[in-house]
Amino acid sequence: MRSTSLIIAIVSLLSSACSSPNSESASGFELKGKLGNAHGDKIILEQMATDGMKSIDTAVLDENGEFTMNPKITEIGFYRLKTSEKNFATFIFDADQKVSITGDVANLGNTYTVEGSVDSKLFWEINQASAESYRKRDSLQKIFQAFVNITKMDSLRIDSMSNALEKPYTELVDAHNIFLKNFIEKNSASFASLAAIQQLQPDEFTDTYSKLDEGLFAKYPNSPYIKAFHEGVISSKKLAIGTQAPEINMNTPEEKPLALSSLKGKVVLVDFWASWCGPCRAENPNVLKAYKKYNTKGFDIYSVSLDKDMEKWKGAIRQDGLIWKNHVCDFKFWQSPVVALYNFNSIPSNVLIDKEGKILAKNLHGEDLDKKLDEILK
């Protein structure tokens, strides 16, 4: 529903290039280029700051598609060149660099080349490998969907096909994860590795996250990007599998405090949601199904809402039939301390904890939640 992490967003920004005319600046940074198919196009350079996009220069391509930009860039960071929100390229620029770009102005993301910025070239390498991996995965999914349509929902044949495609799909995921891991370890002091690391699950690649954090924090201790990543790594370590889940103590709809620790002795799903969150409401039937199936076996749910309005919160609980008693909210929306405490930036999000309050798993939804509960509550 919401993502406040700039760094996470970078992963999806498959790049492309373009830029523009003279603008006076005290910075020694210079960006030049030549873009094909230009027709007086306006291009915009944006800084992808930790607090949002900031336009820092604009230009109009000349009759030859050429441009020069001299924006004030004083430290390394992520930047985006665009003609529109759908046609852009993402780069990593540093102070005093002399960067040159070529490409097609109508298709920046798929045609650009860049010289003069090592991190931007590494970023391009990640994007190319990621795009190819996702393309192959998408092809497998399309094959499966076509099979489903042909068989007209014959469940036995669909399950057979799903099992047959699961192995090659998993192999693609594993191969890309290995590529990313090796890339990061080879470039542990490169900003480009921030894009790679976001594609790896923190719980599975804890050492890789730590190595990158060490490399980047040692080189760029004052960078807002690296500070944010560093804080995220520290938070993730505190929430690693097997660690004690942080205490939560908020009020119920009856305005009485209810602590998470009061459910000690049960396997508990700490579920973060809100009445205004469409995906949360869509997931609620799965959560309810799990509760009904496993409650008698020692399973319970502690629902933490990011709502702002008491009546809307209570109304959603009734409408979705969330029959367990452990509902809490502090009405602080995304400013609730639990957001930082449990290090999440989107909902629905959850953490499964054991009878002693230690973390067993994170972000289990649908069948994954059912399988995990079946495994531990047999």
C-alpha positions as a LaTeX table, in Angstrom:
\begin{tabular}{lrrr}
\hline
Residue & $x$ (\AA) & $y$ (\AA) & $z$ (\AA) \\
\hline
Met1 & 0.00 & 0.00 & 0.00 \\
Arg2 & 2.82 & 2.38 & 0.76 \\
Ser3 & 6.54 & 2.50 & 0.40 \\
Thr4 & 8.69 & 5.14 & 2.03 \\
Ser5 & 12.01 & 3.59 & 1.07 \\
Leu6 & 13.71 & 5.38 & $-1.81$ \\
Ile7 & 16.28 & 2.64 & $-2.06$ \\
Ile8 & 13.65 & $-0.12$ & $-2.50$ \\
Ala9 & 12.05 & 1.91 & $-5.33$ \\
Ile10 & 15.37 & 2.08 & $-7.19$ \\
Val11 & 15.18 & $-1.62$ & $-8.08$ \\
Ser12 & 12.25 & $-1.09$ & $-10.44$ \\
Leu13 & 13.81 & 1.90 & $-12.23$ \\
Leu14 & 15.17 & 0.14 & $-15.30$ \\
Ser15 & 17.22 & 2.92 & $-16.81$ \\
Ser16 & 17.66 & 5.09 & $-19.91$ \\
Ala17 & 19.26 & 8.43 & $-20.74$ \\
Cys18 & 19.01 & 12.04 & $-21.87$ \\
Ser19 & 19.86 & 15.58 & $-20.76$ \\
Ser20 & 20.17 & 19.27 & $-21.62$ \\
Pro21 & 21.53 & 22.79 & $-22.21$ \\
Asn22 & 23.67 & 25.14 & $-20.28$ \\
Ser23 & 22.83 & 26.13 & $-16.73$ \\
Glu24 & 25.37 & 27.87 & $-14.57$ \\
Ser25 & 26.51 & 26.01 & $-11.47$ \\
Ala26 & 29.35 & 26.07 & $-9.00$ \\
Ser27 & 29.67 & 22.31 & $-9.38$ \\
Gly28 & 32.29 & 20.71 & $-11.59$ \\
Phe29 & 29.81 & 18.05 & $-12.70$ \\
Glu30 & 29.00 & 18.00 & $-16.40$ \\
Leu31 & 26.54 & 15.89 & $-18.34$ \\
Lys32 & 26.64 & 15.79 & $-22.13$ \\
Gly33 & 24.94 & 13.62 & $-24.67$ \\
Lys34 & 23.37 & 13.02 & $-28.01$ \\
Leu35 & 19.95 & 11.40 & $-28.41$ \\
Gly36 & 18.50 & 10.08 & $-31.63$ \\
Asn37 & 15.00 & 10.89 & $-32.95$ \\
Ala38 & 15.02 & 14.24 & $-31.17$ \\
His39 & 12.42 & 16.85 & $-32.11$ \\
Gly40 & 13.04 & 19.65 & $-29.66$ \\
Asp41 & 12.23 & 17.36 & $-26.73$ \\
Lys42 & 12.37 & 18.73 & $-23.23$ \\
Ile43 & 14.29 & 16.64 & $-20.74$ \\
Ile44 & 14.39 & 16.87 & $-16.96$ \\
Leu45 & 17.09 & 15.84 & $-14.50$ \\
Glu46 & 15.80 & 14.80 & $-11.08$ \\
Gln47 & 17.59 & 13.90 & $-7.89$ \\
Met48 & 16.12 & 10.83 & $-6.22$ \\
Ala49 & 16.56 & 12.19 & $-2.72$ \\
Thr50 & 15.64 & 10.24 & 0.38 \\
Asp51 & 12.71 & 12.60 & 0.91 \\
Gly52 & 11.43 & 12.38 & $-2.67$ \\
Met53 & 12.11 & 13.44 & $-6.26$ \\
Lys54 & 13.64 & 16.88 & $-6.78$ \\
Ser55 & 13.97 & 18.53 & $-10.20$ \\
Ile56 & 17.45 & 20.06 & $-10.50$ \\
Asp57 & 17.80 & 20.92 & $-14.20$ \\
Thr58 & 15.93 & 20.98 & $-17.50$ \\
Ala59 & 16.90 & 21.39 & $-21.14$ \\
Val60 & 15.59 & 21.24 & $-24.68$ \\
Leu61 & 17.50 & 19.06 & $-27.13$ \\
Asp62 & 18.89 & 20.97 & $-30.11$ \\
Glu63 & 18.31 & 20.00 & $-33.75$ \\
Asn64 & 21.03 & 17.35 & $-33.48$ \\
Gly65 & 19.64 & 15.90 & $-30.25$ \\
Glu66 & 22.60 & 17.24 & $-28.31$ \\
Phe67 & 22.61 & 18.72 & $-24.82$ \\
Thr68 & 24.83 & 19.82 & $-21.98$ \\
Met69 & 23.92 & 20.08 & $-18.31$ \\
Asn70 & 25.93 & 21.50 & $-15.42$ \\
Pro71 & 23.72 & 20.92 & $-12.37$ \\
Lys72 & 25.11 & 21.39 & $-8.90$ \\
Ile73 & 26.00 & 17.92 & $-7.67$ \\
Thr74 & 28.09 & 17.85 & $-4.53$ \\
Glu75 & 27.88 & 14.21 & $-3.48$ \\
Ile76 & 27.17 & 10.79 & $-4.95$ \\
Gly77 & 23.53 & 9.84 & $-5.37$ \\
Phe78 & 20.78 & 8.53 & $-7.62$ \\
Tyr79 & 19.50 & 10.71 & $-10.47$ \\
Arg80 & 16.86 & 10.29 & $-13.14$ \\
Leu81 & 16.65 & 11.77 & $-16.64$ \\
Lys82 & 13.21 & 11.76 & $-18.18$ \\
Thr83 & 10.99 & 13.08 & $-20.92$ \\
Ser84 & 7.95 & 11.71 & $-19.07$ \\
Glu85 & 7.08 & 9.51 & $-16.11$ \\
Lys86 & 7.15 & 6.48 & $-18.42$ \\
Asn87 & 10.29 & 7.34 & $-20.35$ \\
Phe88 & 13.35 & 7.77 & $-18.16$ \\
Ala89 & 16.81 & 6.56 & $-17.22$ \\
Thr90 & 18.31 & 6.19 & $-13.75$ \\
Phe91 & 21.98 & 6.92 & $-13.04$ \\
Ile92 & 24.43 & 7.23 & $-10.18$ \\
Phe93 & 26.30 & 10.53 & $-10.41$ \\
Asp94 & 29.04 & 11.98 & $-8.23$ \\
Ala95 & 30.57 & 15.43 & $-7.91$ \\
Asp96 & 33.02 & 16.59 & $-10.61$ \\
Gln97 & 32.26 & 13.73 & $-13.00$ \\
Lys98 & 32.23 & 14.35 & $-16.74$ \\
Val99 & 29.50 & 12.07 & $-18.03$ \\
Ser100 & 28.42 & 11.42 & $-21.61$ \\
Ile101 & 25.25 & 9.68 & $-22.76$ \\
Thr102 & 23.82 & 8.39 & $-26.02$ \\
Gly103 & 20.49 & 6.78 & $-26.82$ \\
Asp104 & 17.08 & 7.14 & $-28.42$ \\
Val105 & 15.01 & 9.93 & $-26.88$ \\
Ala106 & 11.80 & 7.96 & $-27.47$ \\
Asn107 & 13.06 & 4.87 & $-25.61$ \\
Leu108 & 15.57 & 5.97 & $-23.02$ \\
Gly109 & 15.45 & 2.97 & $-20.72$ \\
Asn110 & 16.29 & 0.38 & $-23.38$ \\
Thr111 & 18.76 & 2.27 & $-25.56$ \\
Tyr112 & 21.07 & 4.40 & $-23.46$ \\
Thr113 & 24.81 & 4.04 & $-23.00$ \\
Val114 & 26.81 & 5.96 & $-20.42$ \\
Glu115 & 30.48 & 6.83 & $-20.02$ \\
Gly116 & 32.28 & 8.67 & $-17.25$ \\
Ser117 & 30.35 & 7.10 & $-14.35$ \\
Val118 & 31.53 & 3.68 & $-13.19$ \\
Asp119 & 28.59 & 3.24 & $-10.80$ \\
Ser120 & 26.10 & 4.05 & $-13.57$ \\
Lys121 & 27.66 & 1.38 & $-15.78$ \\
Leu122 & 27.42 & $-1.15$ & $-12.95$ \\
Phe123 & 23.82 & $-0.11$ & $-12.39$ \\
Trp124 & 23.12 & $-0.76$ & $-16.08$ \\
Glu125 & 24.65 & $-4.24$ & $-15.70$ \\
Ile126 & 22.29 & $-5.04$ & $-12.82$ \\
Asn127 & 19.29 & $-3.79$ & $-14.75$ \\
Gln128 & 20.13 & $-5.88$ & $-17.81$ \\
Ala129 & 20.58 & $-9.08$ & $-15.80$ \\
Ser130 & 17.44 & $-8.45$ & $-13.75$ \\
Ala131 & 15.32 & $-7.65$ & $-16.78$ \\
Glu132 & 16.42 & $-10.88$ & $-18.49$ \\
Ser133 & 15.69 & $-12.98$ & $-15.40$ \\
Tyr134 & 12.24 & $-11.45$ & $-14.93$ \\
Arg135 & 11.49 & $-11.88$ & $-18.65$ \\
Lys136 & 12.16 & $-15.62$ & $-18.43$ \\
Arg137 & 10.06 & $-15.95$ & $-15.27$ \\
Asp138 & 7.23 & $-14.07$ & $-16.93$ \\
Ser139 & 7.39 & $-16.46$ & $-19.88$ \\
Leu140 & 6.92 & $-19.44$ & $-17.55$ \\
Gln141 & 3.97 & $-17.75$ & $-15.89$ \\
Lys142 & 2.38 & $-17.07$ & $-19.28$ \\
Ile143 & 2.83 & $-20.73$ & $-20.23$ \\
Phe144 & 1.09 & $-21.77$ & $-17.05$ \\
Gln145 & $-1.76$ & $-19.30$ & $-17.55$ \\
Ala146 & $-2.28$ & $-20.48$ & $-21.13$ \\
Phe147 & $-2.41$ & $-24.07$ & $-19.89$ \\
Val148 & $-4.99$ & $-23.11$ & $-17.26$ \\
Asn149 & $-7.15$ & $-21.51$ & $-19.94$ \\
Ile150 & $-6.92$ & $-24.55$ & $-22.22$ \\
Thr151 & $-7.66$ & $-27.14$ & $-19.54$ \\
Lys152 & $-10.65$ & $-25.13$ & $-18.30$ \\
Met153 & $-9.65$ & $-25.40$ & $-14.64$ \\
Asp154 & $-9.09$ & $-29.19$ & $-14.48$ \\
Ser155 & $-7.51$ & $-29.08$ & $-11.02$ \\
Leu156 & $-5.47$ & $-32.28$ & $-11.31$ \\
Arg157 & $-3.88$ & $-31.29$ & $-14.60$ \\
Ile158 & $-3.31$ & $-27.74$ & $-13.39$ \\
Asp159 & $-1.53$ & $-29.01$ & $-10.27$ \\
Ser160 & 0.60 & $-31.30$ & $-12.43$ \\
Met161 & 1.60 & $-28.43$ & $-14.71$ \\
Ser162 & 2.30 & $-26.17$ & $-11.74$ \\
Asn163 & 4.64 & $-28.76$ & $-10.24$ \\
Ala164 & 6.39 & $-29.22$ & $-13.60$ \\
Leu165 & 7.06 & $-25.49$ & $-13.96$ \\
Glu166 & 8.03 & $-24.92$ & $-10.34$ \\
Lys167 & 11.53 & $-26.37$ & $-10.75$ \\
Pro168 & 12.64 & $-24.23$ & $-13.73$ \\
Tyr169 & 11.07 & $-21.16$ & $-12.13$ \\
Thr170 & 12.93 & $-21.78$ & $-8.87$ \\
Glu171 & 16.16 & $-22.37$ & $-10.79$ \\
Leu172 & 15.77 & $-18.96$ & $-12.47$ \\
Val173 & 15.24 & $-17.27$ & $-9.10$ \\
Asp174 & 18.20 & $-19.07$ & $-7.53$ \\
Ala175 & 20.50 & $-18.29$ & $-10.45$ \\
His176 & 19.64 & $-14.59$ & $-10.33$ \\
Asn177 & 20.11 & $-14.52$ & $-6.56$ \\
Ile178 & 23.58 & $-16.02$ & $-6.99$ \\
Phe179 & 24.42 & $-13.40$ & $-9.63$ \\
Leu180 & 23.26 & $-10.60$ & $-7.32$ \\
Lys181 & 25.14 & $-12.00$ & $-4.33$ \\
Asn182 & 28.38 & $-12.31$ & $-6.30$ \\
Phe183 & 27.91 & $-8.85$ & $-7.81$ \\
Ile184 & 27.44 & $-7.27$ & $-4.38$ \\
Glu185 & 30.42 & $-9.02$ & $-2.83$ \\
Lys186 & 32.59 & $-7.93$ & $-5.77$ \\
Asn187 & 31.30 & $-4.34$ & $-5.54$ \\
Ser188 & 30.69 & $-3.94$ & $-1.83$ \\
Ala189 & 31.59 & $-0.23$ & $-1.86$ \\
Ser190 & 29.51 & 0.67 & $-4.92$ \\
Phe191 & 26.24 & 2.57 & $-4.83$ \\
Ala192 & 25.05 & 0.30 & $-7.64$ \\
Ser193 & 24.95 & $-2.60$ & $-5.20$ \\
Leu194 & 22.09 & $-0.86$ & $-3.39$ \\
Ala195 & 19.90 & $-1.73$ & $-6.39$ \\
Ala196 & 21.08 & $-5.33$ & $-6.34$ \\
Ile197 & 20.64 & $-5.93$ & $-2.61$ \\
Gln198 & 16.99 & $-4.91$ & $-2.64$ \\
Gln199 & 16.19 & $-7.95$ & $-4.77$ \\
Leu200 & 17.52 & $-10.32$ & $-2.08$ \\
Gln201 & 15.55 & $-11.38$ & 0.98 \\
Pro202 & 17.27 & $-10.05$ & 4.14 \\
Asp203 & 16.57 & $-13.21$ & 6.14 \\
Glu204 & 18.18 & $-15.42$ & 3.49 \\
Phe205 & 21.14 & $-13.17$ & 2.71 \\
Thr206 & 21.99 & $-11.64$ & 6.08 \\
Asp207 & 25.75 & $-11.90$ & 5.50 \\
Thr208 & 25.48 & $-10.20$ & 2.10 \\
Tyr209 & 23.52 & $-7.31$ & 3.62 \\
Ser210 & 26.13 & $-6.98$ & 6.36 \\
Lys211 & 29.05 & $-6.98$ & 3.92 \\
Leu212 & 27.48 & $-4.30$ & 1.77 \\
Asp213 & 26.59 & $-2.22$ & 4.81 \\
Glu214 & 30.17 & $-2.41$ & 6.05 \\
Gly215 & 31.61 & $-1.48$ & 2.66 \\
Leu216 & 29.28 & 1.42 & 1.94 \\
Phe217 & 29.16 & 2.85 & 5.46 \\
Ala218 & 32.95 & 2.91 & 5.66 \\
Lys219 & 33.19 & 4.82 & 2.36 \\
Tyr220 & 30.09 & 7.06 & 2.59 \\
Pro221 & 29.25 & 7.49 & 6.32 \\
Asn222 & 27.50 & 10.84 & 5.74 \\
Ser223 & 25.41 & 9.90 & 2.72 \\
Pro224 & 21.66 & 10.01 & 3.47 \\
Tyr225 & 21.17 & 6.98 & 1.20 \\
Ile226 & 23.75 & 4.94 & 3.09 \\
Lys227 & 22.52 & 6.11 & 6.49 \\
Ala228 & 19.03 & 4.89 & 5.58 \\
Phe229 & 20.39 & 1.55 & 4.37 \\
His230 & 22.58 & 1.20 & 7.47 \\
Glu231 & 19.64 & 1.82 & 9.78 \\
Gly232 & 17.58 & $-0.71$ & 7.84 \\
Val233 & 20.27 & $-3.38$ & 8.19 \\
Ile234 & 20.50 & $-2.77$ & 11.94 \\
Ser235 & 16.71 & $-3.03$ & 12.25 \\
Ser236 & 16.65 & $-6.24$ & 10.19 \\
Lys237 & 19.23 & $-7.84$ & 12.46 \\
Lys238 & 17.06 & $-7.04$ & 15.46 \\
Leu239 & 14.18 & $-8.82$ & 13.71 \\
Ala240 & 16.13 & $-11.83$ & 12.43 \\
Ile241 & 14.58 & $-15.29$ & 12.61 \\
Gly242 & 15.09 & $-16.62$ & 16.13 \\
Thr243 & 15.28 & $-13.22$ & 17.83 \\
Gln244 & 12.76 & $-11.98$ & 20.37 \\
Ala245 & 9.88 & $-10.04$ & 18.84 \\
Pro246 & 9.78 & $-6.44$ & 20.14 \\
Glu247 & 7.04 & $-5.70$ & 22.64 \\
Ile248 & 3.90 & $-3.86$ & 21.49 \\
Asn249 & 1.38 & $-2.41$ & 23.91 \\
Met250 & $-1.58$ & $-0.48$ & 22.49 \\
Asn251 & $-5.25$ & 0.00 & 23.20 \\
Thr252 & $-8.07$ & $-2.26$ & 22.07 \\
Pro253 & $-11.37$ & $-0.97$ & 20.60 \\
Glu254 & $-12.56$ & $-0.88$ & 24.23 \\
Glu255 & $-9.64$ & 1.51 & 24.93 \\
Lys256 & $-7.87$ & $-0.94$ & 27.21 \\
Pro257 & $-4.13$ & $-1.68$ & 26.85 \\
Leu258 & $-3.21$ & $-5.07$ & 25.45 \\
Ala259 & 0.42 & $-6.19$ & 25.27 \\
Leu260 & 1.74 & $-8.65$ & 22.72 \\
Ser261 & 3.56 & $-10.44$ & 25.54 \\
Ser262 & 0.18 & $-11.28$ & 27.12 \\
Leu263 & $-0.21$ & $-13.95$ & 24.42 \\
Lys264 & 2.96 & $-15.78$ & 25.45 \\
Gly265 & 2.39 & $-19.52$ & 25.31 \\
Lys266 & 0.70 & $-19.37$ & 21.90 \\
Val267 & 1.98 & $-19.24$ & 18.34 \\
Val268 & 0.99 & $-15.71$ & 17.31 \\
Leu269 & 0.69 & $-13.90$ & 13.98 \\
Val270 & 1.48 & $-10.20$ & 14.54 \\
Asp271 & $-0.54$ & $-8.76$ & 11.67 \\
Phe272 & $-0.09$ & $-5.14$ & 10.50 \\
Trp273 & $-3.05$ & $-3.81$ & 8.51 \\
Ala274 & $-5.58$ & $-0.94$ & 8.22 \\
Ser275 & $-9.20$ & $-0.43$ & 7.21 \\
Trp276 & $-8.11$ & 1.85 & 4.33 \\
Cys277 & $-5.66$ & $-0.72$ & 2.91 \\
Gly278 & $-7.24$ & $-2.59$ & $-0.03$ \\
Pro279 & $-4.66$ & $-5.42$ & $-0.15$ \\
Cys280 & $-5.04$ & $-5.86$ & 3.61 \\
Arg281 & $-8.80$ & $-6.26$ & 3.30 \\
Ala282 & $-8.27$ & $-8.73$ & 0.44 \\
Glu283 & $-5.90$ & $-10.77$ & 2.61 \\
Asn284 & $-8.18$ & $-10.78$ & 5.67 \\
Pro285 & $-10.21$ & $-13.83$ & 4.51 \\
Asn286 & $-6.98$ & $-15.86$ & 4.41 \\
Val287 & $-6.03$ & $-14.69$ & 7.89 \\
Leu288 & $-9.51$ & $-15.52$ & 9.17 \\
Lys289 & $-9.35$ & $-18.97$ & 7.57 \\
Ala290 & $-6.04$ & $-19.67$ & 9.30 \\
Tyr291 & $-7.45$ & $-18.53$ & 12.63 \\
Lys292 & $-10.48$ & $-20.82$ & 12.37 \\
Lys293 & $-8.33$ & $-23.77$ & 11.31 \\
Tyr294 & $-5.54$ & $-23.50$ & 13.89 \\
Asn295 & $-6.95$ & $-21.56$ & 16.85 \\
Thr296 & $-7.78$ & $-24.75$ & 18.77 \\
Lys297 & $-4.19$ & $-25.91$ & 18.27 \\
Gly298 & $-2.65$ & $-22.94$ & 20.05 \\
Phe299 & $-2.63$ & $-20.29$ & 17.32 \\
Asp300 & $-3.76$ & $-16.69$ & 17.84 \\
Ile301 & $-3.58$ & $-13.34$ & 16.06 \\
Tyr302 & $-2.49$ & $-9.94$ & 17.35 \\
Ser303 & $-3.76$ & $-7.37$ & 14.83 \\
Val304 & $-2.06$ & $-3.98$ & 14.80 \\
Ser305 & $-3.89$ & $-1.34$ & 12.75 \\
Leu306 & $-2.43$ & 1.81 & 11.18 \\
Asp307 & $-5.87$ & 3.40 & 11.18 \\
Lys308 & $-6.54$ & 7.02 & 12.05 \\
Asp309 & $-10.26$ & 6.76 & 12.75 \\
Met310 & $-11.74$ & 4.62 & 15.55 \\
Glu311 & $-15.10$ & 3.99 & 13.86 \\
Lys312 & $-13.62$ & 3.01 & 10.50 \\
Trp313 & $-11.26$ & 0.63 & 12.27 \\
Lys314 & $-14.03$ & $-0.98$ & 14.29 \\
Gly315 & $-16.27$ & $-1.10$ & 11.23 \\
Ala316 & $-13.64$ & $-2.98$ & 9.20 \\
Ile317 & $-13.19$ & $-5.50$ & 12.02 \\
Arg318 & $-16.93$ & $-6.20$ & 11.95 \\
Gln319 & $-17.29$ & $-6.22$ & 8.16 \\
Asp320 & $-14.38$ & $-8.62$ & 7.63 \\
Gly321 & $-15.45$ & $-10.88$ & 10.48 \\
Leu322 & $-12.14$ & $-10.68$ & 12.34 \\
Ile323 & $-13.40$ & $-12.65$ & 15.30 \\
Trp324 & $-10.24$ & $-12.84$ & 17.41 \\
Lys325 & $-10.06$ & $-10.51$ & 20.39 \\
Asn326 & $-6.57$ & $-9.08$ & 20.00 \\
His327 & $-7.06$ & $-5.88$ & 18.01 \\
Val328 & $-4.97$ & $-2.79$ & 18.85 \\
Cys329 & $-4.31$ & 0.65 & 17.38 \\
Asp330 & $-2.66$ & 3.93 & 18.41 \\
Phe331 & $-4.22$ & 6.00 & 15.56 \\
Lys332 & $-0.85$ & 7.42 & 14.52 \\
Phe333 & $-1.02$ & 6.14 & 10.93 \\
Trp334 & 2.49 & 5.69 & 9.45 \\
Gln335 & 3.93 & 7.67 & 12.36 \\
Ser336 & 3.14 & 4.79 & 14.71 \\
Pro337 & 6.30 & 3.59 & 16.52 \\
Val338 & 5.58 & 0.01 & 15.40 \\
Val339 & 6.52 & 0.93 & 11.80 \\
Ala340 & 10.15 & 1.58 & 12.75 \\
Leu341 & 10.11 & $-1.05$ & 15.49 \\
Tyr342 & 9.18 & $-3.82$ & 13.04 \\
Asn343 & 10.92 & $-2.21$ & 10.06 \\
Phe344 & 8.15 & $-2.42$ & 7.45 \\
Asn345 & 7.17 & 0.12 & 4.81 \\
Ser346 & 4.07 & $-1.47$ & 3.31 \\
Ile347 & 1.02 & $-3.35$ & 4.49 \\
Pro348 & $-0.22$ & $-6.03$ & 4.81 \\
Ser349 & 2.86 & $-7.16$ & 6.71 \\
Asn350 & 3.21 & $-9.74$ & 9.45 \\
Val351 & 5.55 & $-11.62$ & 11.75 \\
Leu352 & 4.91 & $-15.12$ & 13.09 \\
Ile353 & 6.26 & $-15.73$ & 16.59 \\
Asp354 & 6.53 & $-18.90$ & 18.67 \\
Lys355 & 5.23 & $-19.64$ & 22.15 \\
Glu356 & 8.24 & $-17.89$ & 23.70 \\
Gly357 & 7.83 & $-14.78$ & 21.58 \\
Lys358 & 10.69 & $-15.54$ & 19.17 \\
Ile359 & 10.34 & $-14.83$ & 15.46 \\
Leu360 & 9.62 & $-17.88$ & 13.32 \\
Ala361 & 8.86 & $-16.27$ & 9.95 \\
Lys362 & 7.86 & $-13.01$ & 8.28 \\
Asn363 & 5.29 & $-11.92$ & 5.72 \\
Leu364 & 3.42 & $-15.18$ & 5.29 \\
His365 & 0.27 & $-14.78$ & 3.22 \\
Gly366 & $-2.36$ & $-17.11$ & 1.77 \\
Glu367 & $-1.14$ & $-20.69$ & 1.30 \\
Asp368 & 2.30 & $-19.86$ & 2.71 \\
Leu369 & 0.75 & $-19.01$ & 6.08 \\
Asp370 & $-1.34$ & $-22.18$ & 6.08 \\
Lys371 & 1.67 & $-24.36$ & 5.21 \\
Lys372 & 3.84 & $-22.83$ & 7.94 \\
Leu373 & 1.14 & $-23.21$ & 10.60 \\
Asp374 & 0.49 & $-26.80$ & 9.51 \\
Glu375 & 4.22 & $-27.50$ & 9.83 \\
Ile376 & 4.61 & $-26.16$ & 13.37 \\
Leu377 & 1.19 & $-27.03$ & 14.84 \\
Lys378 & 0.88 & $-30.67$ & 13.78 \\
\hline
\end{tabular}
